[in-house]
Amino acid sequence: MISYAKCNVFSSVEMKNLLPTESSKFDQLIFSSVPAMSTSQSTSVPKDGSHLPMGKYLASSDKKTRDKAVKSLAAFLSNTGEKPLSKLDMAKLWKGLFFCFWHSDKPLVQQELATELANMLLLIPTPEAALDFLRGFWEMMVREWTGIDHLRLDKFYMLVRRFVNGSFRLLMSTDWEAKYVDEYNVIMDGSGGPLSYGDRRVPPSISYHLADIYLEELDKVLADTSSRDTPVIKLLSPFTILASRTSNNATYTRLQNALFEPLLSALSSSKSDDEPRPKRQRLIVPTPPTYSNIISKAEVTNESSAPAEMKKALLRHIFEVASKEDSREANRKKLYSMWKNHKDDSGNLDSDWGDSQ
C-alpha cells in the first residue's frame, strides 16, 4: 500500500496499482496508459465536453493541466451527465479527482477547487445522476480517508463541508422531493456511507466532522429560500440511527453534543425570545447557535408555533428510533435520557408516548 504522506507525485506504475484491475470501455478515457507526469508534459485536454478527461490530466502535478481537466469534466457532466457511469467508472473518476485535490496546495486554490467540485452536483442535468456523483464522492472519501496525512486533513475537511452544502442545495433545487431525500439518506447511512453504523471501513472522524458542520451548512443554504417545507427531521435521520446503533461511545457523545443538544437548545431558546433578559452580563460567554433559518424554514403545520412543533417532532423522532429493536441498549438509555430532559423542559408534549419510560 502506498503511503500518501510520503509522496507528492505518483508514478504511472503506482497510479495503476491503486486502480481496479477490471477492464472497461472507460479505461480508454480514465487512467489508461498513464504516462509519467511532469510539469512540462502536454496539456492538450479535451475542451468540448464530449469526453471525460483522462486521469493523467486530473492527477497531473501541473496546476494548469489540472484546471483544464476539471473544466473539461464540468462541461462533460453538464452535457452528458444524465447517462449514469458504472460503479467501476465512477470509482476511477473519483480516484482522479482525489489526486487532483491532493495536489492543490495554496489555501485559495484549495477553496476554489473544492467549491468547483461541489458545484458540479448542480451542473448535472438530473437529480438521479447528481446523487450518483455524490455517492461516488462519499465512497471515495471513506476509501481514502485513512491515507490522508495530518498536513492535508484540513483541506479535505473543507472539501467535505463544500459537498454537504452542495448536497443541500441540490435537494432544495428539487423542492425537497421525498424520493431524492430518501436516496440521499441511503447514500449517507448505507453500506460504505459516511454515517454507516455497521461498516468498519468508515472512519469515525468523518461522522464527527459531519456532526460539527451539518446544521451550520443547512442553516446557510436555507437562508436563500423563503419556502417553509424543509424536511429537517428526515435530514437528521441518519444521525439518529447512527446514535442508536453505534458501538463507539465517542461517536455517540459527539453526535449528542455537536448536533442534537445544540438544536434542541436553539428550539427552546426560540420559544423564550420574548422573555425579559438580564440588563447586565458579568461574564462573556460564547453565543450558542440559533439556527434561525432551520427553525423558520422547517416543515411544520403551524407556523406561529414552529419552534415548539419542531421540537416536539424531533423528540418524538428520537424516542421512536431509540425504541426500535435494533437499537443498542446502552444507546437507548442515553437517547431516552436526552429525550426526557428536553421533554420535561418543554412540559407540553403529548402524554401518549414515552410516559412509561
XYZ file of C-alpha atoms in Angstrom:
357
model
C 0.000 0.000 0.000
C 1.323 3.434 -0.875
C 1.640 5.940 1.937
C 0.195 9.222 0.756
C 2.096 11.076 3.438
C 5.432 10.120 1.885
C 4.908 11.133 -1.716
C 3.640 14.150 -3.582
C 3.793 12.877 -7.156
C 2.720 9.373 -8.128
C 4.464 7.383 -10.835
C 2.486 5.685 -13.581
C 3.084 2.257 -12.005
C 1.920 3.454 -8.580
C -1.171 5.069 -10.035
C -2.139 1.881 -11.867
C -1.662 -0.195 -8.714
C -4.234 1.960 -6.946
C -6.887 1.287 -9.591
C -9.390 -1.521 -10.131
C -7.960 -4.168 -12.429
C -11.218 -4.839 -14.282
C -11.193 -3.524 -17.849
C -13.968 -1.425 -19.338
C -14.539 0.998 -22.177
C -13.931 3.759 -19.670
C -10.319 2.609 -19.339
C -9.524 4.380 -22.601
C -10.552 7.667 -21.003
C -9.592 7.385 -17.337
C -6.303 6.041 -16.023
C -5.400 4.131 -19.187
C -1.757 4.144 -20.228
C -0.929 6.831 -17.678
C 2.478 8.274 -18.550
C 4.968 9.623 -16.065
C 3.869 13.117 -15.079
C 5.931 16.267 -15.100
C 5.297 19.972 -15.217
C 6.446 20.049 -18.835
C 4.012 17.380 -20.073
C 1.498 18.028 -22.827
C -1.658 19.823 -21.695
C -3.932 19.007 -24.599
C -7.063 18.406 -22.529
C -10.372 17.980 -24.371
C -12.422 21.184 -24.060
C -15.666 20.435 -25.853
C -17.204 18.368 -23.052
C -17.694 15.359 -25.332
C -15.250 13.161 -23.432
C -14.217 12.707 -19.857
C -10.685 13.985 -19.215
C -8.114 11.234 -18.761
C -6.920 10.508 -15.257
C -3.397 11.616 -16.072
C -4.724 15.168 -16.558
C -6.838 15.218 -13.391
C -3.923 13.878 -11.333
C -1.207 15.932 -13.026
C 1.327 17.767 -10.890
C 0.876 20.778 -13.181
C -1.884 23.120 -11.999
C -2.796 24.408 -15.464
C -3.292 20.849 -16.678
C -5.499 20.009 -13.693
C -7.534 23.177 -14.143
C -8.234 22.361 -17.780
C -9.179 18.795 -16.868
C -11.633 19.955 -14.197
C -13.285 22.407 -16.590
C -13.489 19.663 -19.214
C -15.134 17.385 -16.652
C -17.647 20.088 -15.702
C -18.542 20.518 -19.399
C -18.887 16.756 -19.840
C -21.155 16.372 -16.800
C -23.372 19.297 -17.792
C -23.749 17.984 -21.362
C -23.982 14.233 -20.910
C -24.084 13.730 -17.151
C -27.575 12.239 -17.205
C -26.041 8.998 -18.503
C -25.025 7.020 -15.410
C -21.494 5.713 -15.091
C -20.845 2.191 -13.899
C -19.650 1.729 -10.327
C -16.139 0.980 -11.590
C -16.087 4.020 -13.855
C -17.325 6.293 -11.077
C -14.643 4.957 -8.738
C -11.973 5.683 -11.349
C -13.277 9.188 -11.944
C -13.218 9.988 -8.236
C -9.775 8.479 -7.914
C -8.582 11.076 -10.403
C -10.438 13.878 -8.613
C -8.984 12.780 -5.287
C -5.450 13.188 -6.623
C -6.484 16.435 -8.292
C -7.480 17.872 -4.932
C -4.483 16.237 -3.258
C -2.112 18.280 -5.432
C -3.799 21.630 -4.664
C -1.536 23.446 -2.226
C -2.338 27.106 -1.617
C -5.433 27.877 0.533
C -7.174 29.997 -2.105
C -6.551 27.343 -4.758
C -7.941 24.673 -2.436
C -11.059 26.706 -1.656
C -11.723 27.459 -5.312
C -11.284 23.833 -6.363
C -13.433 22.496 -3.505
C -16.226 24.870 -4.483
C -15.885 23.991 -8.166
C -16.115 20.256 -7.469
C -19.134 20.620 -5.173
C -20.900 22.850 -7.684
C -20.762 20.007 -10.207
C -23.693 18.499 -8.294
C -25.820 21.326 -9.659
C -24.430 21.114 -13.206
C -25.520 17.522 -13.736
C -28.855 17.502 -15.633
C -30.842 15.078 -13.448
C -31.065 14.645 -9.660
C -30.593 10.892 -10.052
C -27.257 11.346 -11.841
C -26.191 14.077 -9.410
C -26.868 11.794 -6.443
C -24.865 9.066 -8.154
C -21.963 11.529 -8.447
C -22.395 12.332 -4.744
C -22.342 8.621 -3.894
C -19.040 8.335 -5.745
C -17.654 11.216 -3.685
C -18.546 9.623 -0.340
C -17.308 6.183 -1.351
C -14.028 7.798 -2.362
C -13.728 9.714 0.915
C -14.380 6.613 3.002
C -11.915 4.604 0.933
C -9.101 7.177 1.006
C -9.605 8.880 4.379
C -7.109 6.897 6.442
C -4.375 7.627 3.883
C -4.647 11.411 4.261
C -1.780 12.818 6.322
C -2.379 15.433 9.006
C -0.912 18.223 6.865
C -3.644 17.748 4.256
C -6.511 16.809 6.560
C -7.875 20.344 6.978
C -8.334 20.862 3.251
C -10.236 17.580 2.955
C -12.411 18.660 5.885
C -13.164 21.767 3.812
C -13.980 19.615 0.775
C -16.463 17.623 2.868
C -18.060 20.864 4.073
C -18.475 22.098 0.494
C -20.133 18.837 -0.547
C -22.507 18.891 2.418
C -23.520 22.399 1.399
C -23.816 21.378 -2.259
C -25.935 18.361 -1.325
C -28.436 20.551 0.493
C -28.577 22.949 -2.464
C -29.188 20.007 -4.781
C -32.058 18.698 -2.652
C -33.512 22.190 -2.298
C -33.499 22.533 -6.101
C -35.855 19.524 -6.217
C -38.166 21.200 -3.658
C -37.031 18.552 -1.185
C -38.826 15.836 -3.136
C -39.205 12.822 -0.844
C -37.641 10.233 -3.147
C -34.468 12.277 -3.522
C -34.186 12.990 0.202
C -34.650 9.262 0.866
C -31.937 8.382 -1.666
C -29.629 10.969 -0.117
C -30.129 9.364 3.301
C -29.326 5.949 1.830
C -26.072 7.373 0.471
C -25.205 8.786 3.891
C -26.025 5.824 6.125
C -25.996 2.879 3.718
C -23.101 0.466 3.300
C -19.954 2.461 2.618
C -21.626 5.753 3.519
C -20.012 8.198 5.967
C -22.698 7.583 8.617
C -22.907 3.804 8.249
C -23.036 2.312 11.744
C -22.101 -1.258 10.777
C -19.293 -0.698 8.273
C -15.880 -0.988 9.904
C -14.266 0.664 6.885
C -15.862 4.014 7.767
C -13.515 6.154 9.902
C -15.349 7.642 12.929
C -13.695 11.016 12.368
C -15.828 11.558 9.259
C -19.036 11.325 11.300
C -17.509 13.646 13.914
C -16.856 16.288 11.295
C -20.314 15.860 9.770
C -21.921 16.322 13.185
C -19.902 19.521 13.665
C -20.892 21.147 10.357
C -24.223 19.643 9.317
C -26.626 22.093 10.940
C -24.400 25.066 10.162
C -24.356 24.282 6.441
C -28.086 23.549 6.324
C -28.774 26.882 8.016
C -26.619 28.671 5.413
C -28.423 27.039 2.500
C -31.875 27.798 3.901
C -31.011 31.494 4.091
C -31.538 31.572 0.307
C -35.138 30.357 0.298
C -38.478 31.577 1.593
C -40.069 28.135 1.422
C -41.137 26.529 4.690
C -41.097 22.896 3.634
C -37.618 21.685 4.593
C -37.833 18.110 5.968
C -35.366 18.772 8.781
C -36.287 15.705 10.828
C -35.817 13.397 7.840
C -32.450 15.002 7.049
C -31.337 14.252 10.616
C -32.495 10.638 10.453
C -29.090 9.123 9.504
C -27.542 10.728 12.592
C -30.320 9.499 14.883
C -29.987 5.958 13.562
C -26.207 6.091 13.973
C -26.611 7.379 17.538
C -28.935 4.497 18.389
C -26.765 1.742 16.921
C -23.108 2.735 17.081
C -20.870 0.721 19.396
C -18.437 3.645 19.620
C -19.124 5.723 22.739
C -17.109 8.641 21.366
C -19.298 8.707 18.253
C -22.493 8.809 20.297
C -21.135 11.572 22.535
C -20.075 13.675 19.553
C -23.492 13.339 17.886
C -25.330 14.330 21.049
C -23.067 17.253 21.964
C -22.466 18.668 18.477
C -25.834 18.033 16.815
C -28.846 17.107 18.932
C -28.254 19.185 22.061
C -27.426 22.439 20.192
C -30.534 22.118 18.017
C -32.827 21.248 20.932
C -31.392 24.151 22.927
C -31.915 26.509 19.979
C -35.530 25.365 19.708
C -36.051 26.036 23.418
C -34.426 29.461 23.143
C -36.647 30.374 20.182
C -39.727 29.815 22.303
C -38.492 32.154 25.017
C -37.246 35.042 22.874
C -39.916 37.346 24.308
C -38.878 36.743 27.898
C -37.020 39.660 29.582
C -33.272 39.313 29.554
C -30.804 40.451 32.210
C -29.704 44.029 31.709
C -26.157 43.228 32.556
C -23.957 40.219 31.999
C -20.800 39.894 34.036
C -19.270 37.075 32.027
C -18.700 36.988 28.302
C -19.733 33.558 27.065
C -19.795 32.204 23.507
C -23.101 32.814 21.778
C -24.797 29.468 21.106
C -26.026 28.846 17.555
C -29.624 29.885 16.900
C -30.202 28.027 13.624
C -32.828 30.627 12.821
C -33.168 29.593 9.186
C -33.600 25.923 10.047
C -36.282 26.729 12.594
C -38.148 29.207 10.401
C -37.940 27.110 7.199
C -38.722 23.703 8.691
C -41.709 21.694 7.552
C -44.419 22.385 10.151
C -48.207 22.576 10.153
C -48.492 25.683 12.305
C -46.014 28.452 11.515
C -46.968 30.506 14.567
C -45.713 27.736 16.863
C -42.926 26.433 14.639
C -40.177 26.072 17.305
C -42.435 24.181 19.721
C -43.838 21.976 16.978
C -40.411 21.208 15.546
C -39.002 20.389 18.983
C -41.923 18.084 19.633
C -41.358 16.334 16.267
C -37.633 15.960 16.891
C -38.141 14.499 20.357
C -40.756 12.134 19.014
C -38.313 11.046 16.294
C -35.529 10.462 18.845
C -37.871 8.427 21.036
C -39.149 6.293 18.167
C -35.663 5.493 16.861
C -34.449 4.643 20.375
C -37.433 2.322 20.814
C -36.572 0.135 17.834
C -35.386 -3.398 18.485
C -32.062 -2.909 16.704
C -31.033 -0.009 18.959
C -28.242 -0.870 21.367
C -29.428 -0.973 24.965
C -26.766 1.443 26.223
C -27.546 3.912 23.435
C -31.280 3.555 24.023
C -30.863 4.616 27.641
C -28.815 7.653 26.637
C -31.352 8.709 23.996
C -34.220 8.236 26.450
C -32.353 10.365 28.976
C -31.821 13.168 26.445
C -35.468 12.872 25.371
C -36.703 13.037 28.966
C -34.564 16.067 29.859
C -35.909 18.111 26.965
C -39.433 16.726 27.309
C -39.552 17.888 30.926
C -38.183 21.255 29.829
C -40.992 21.604 27.283
C -43.723 20.456 29.573
C -46.353 20.350 26.835
C -45.643 17.208 24.853
C -48.212 14.528 24.186
C -48.682 12.117 27.041
C -49.396 9.157 24.793
C -45.770 8.442 24.022
C -42.974 7.837 26.431
C -44.704 8.343 29.739
C -43.961 4.753 30.591
C -40.230 5.326 30.260
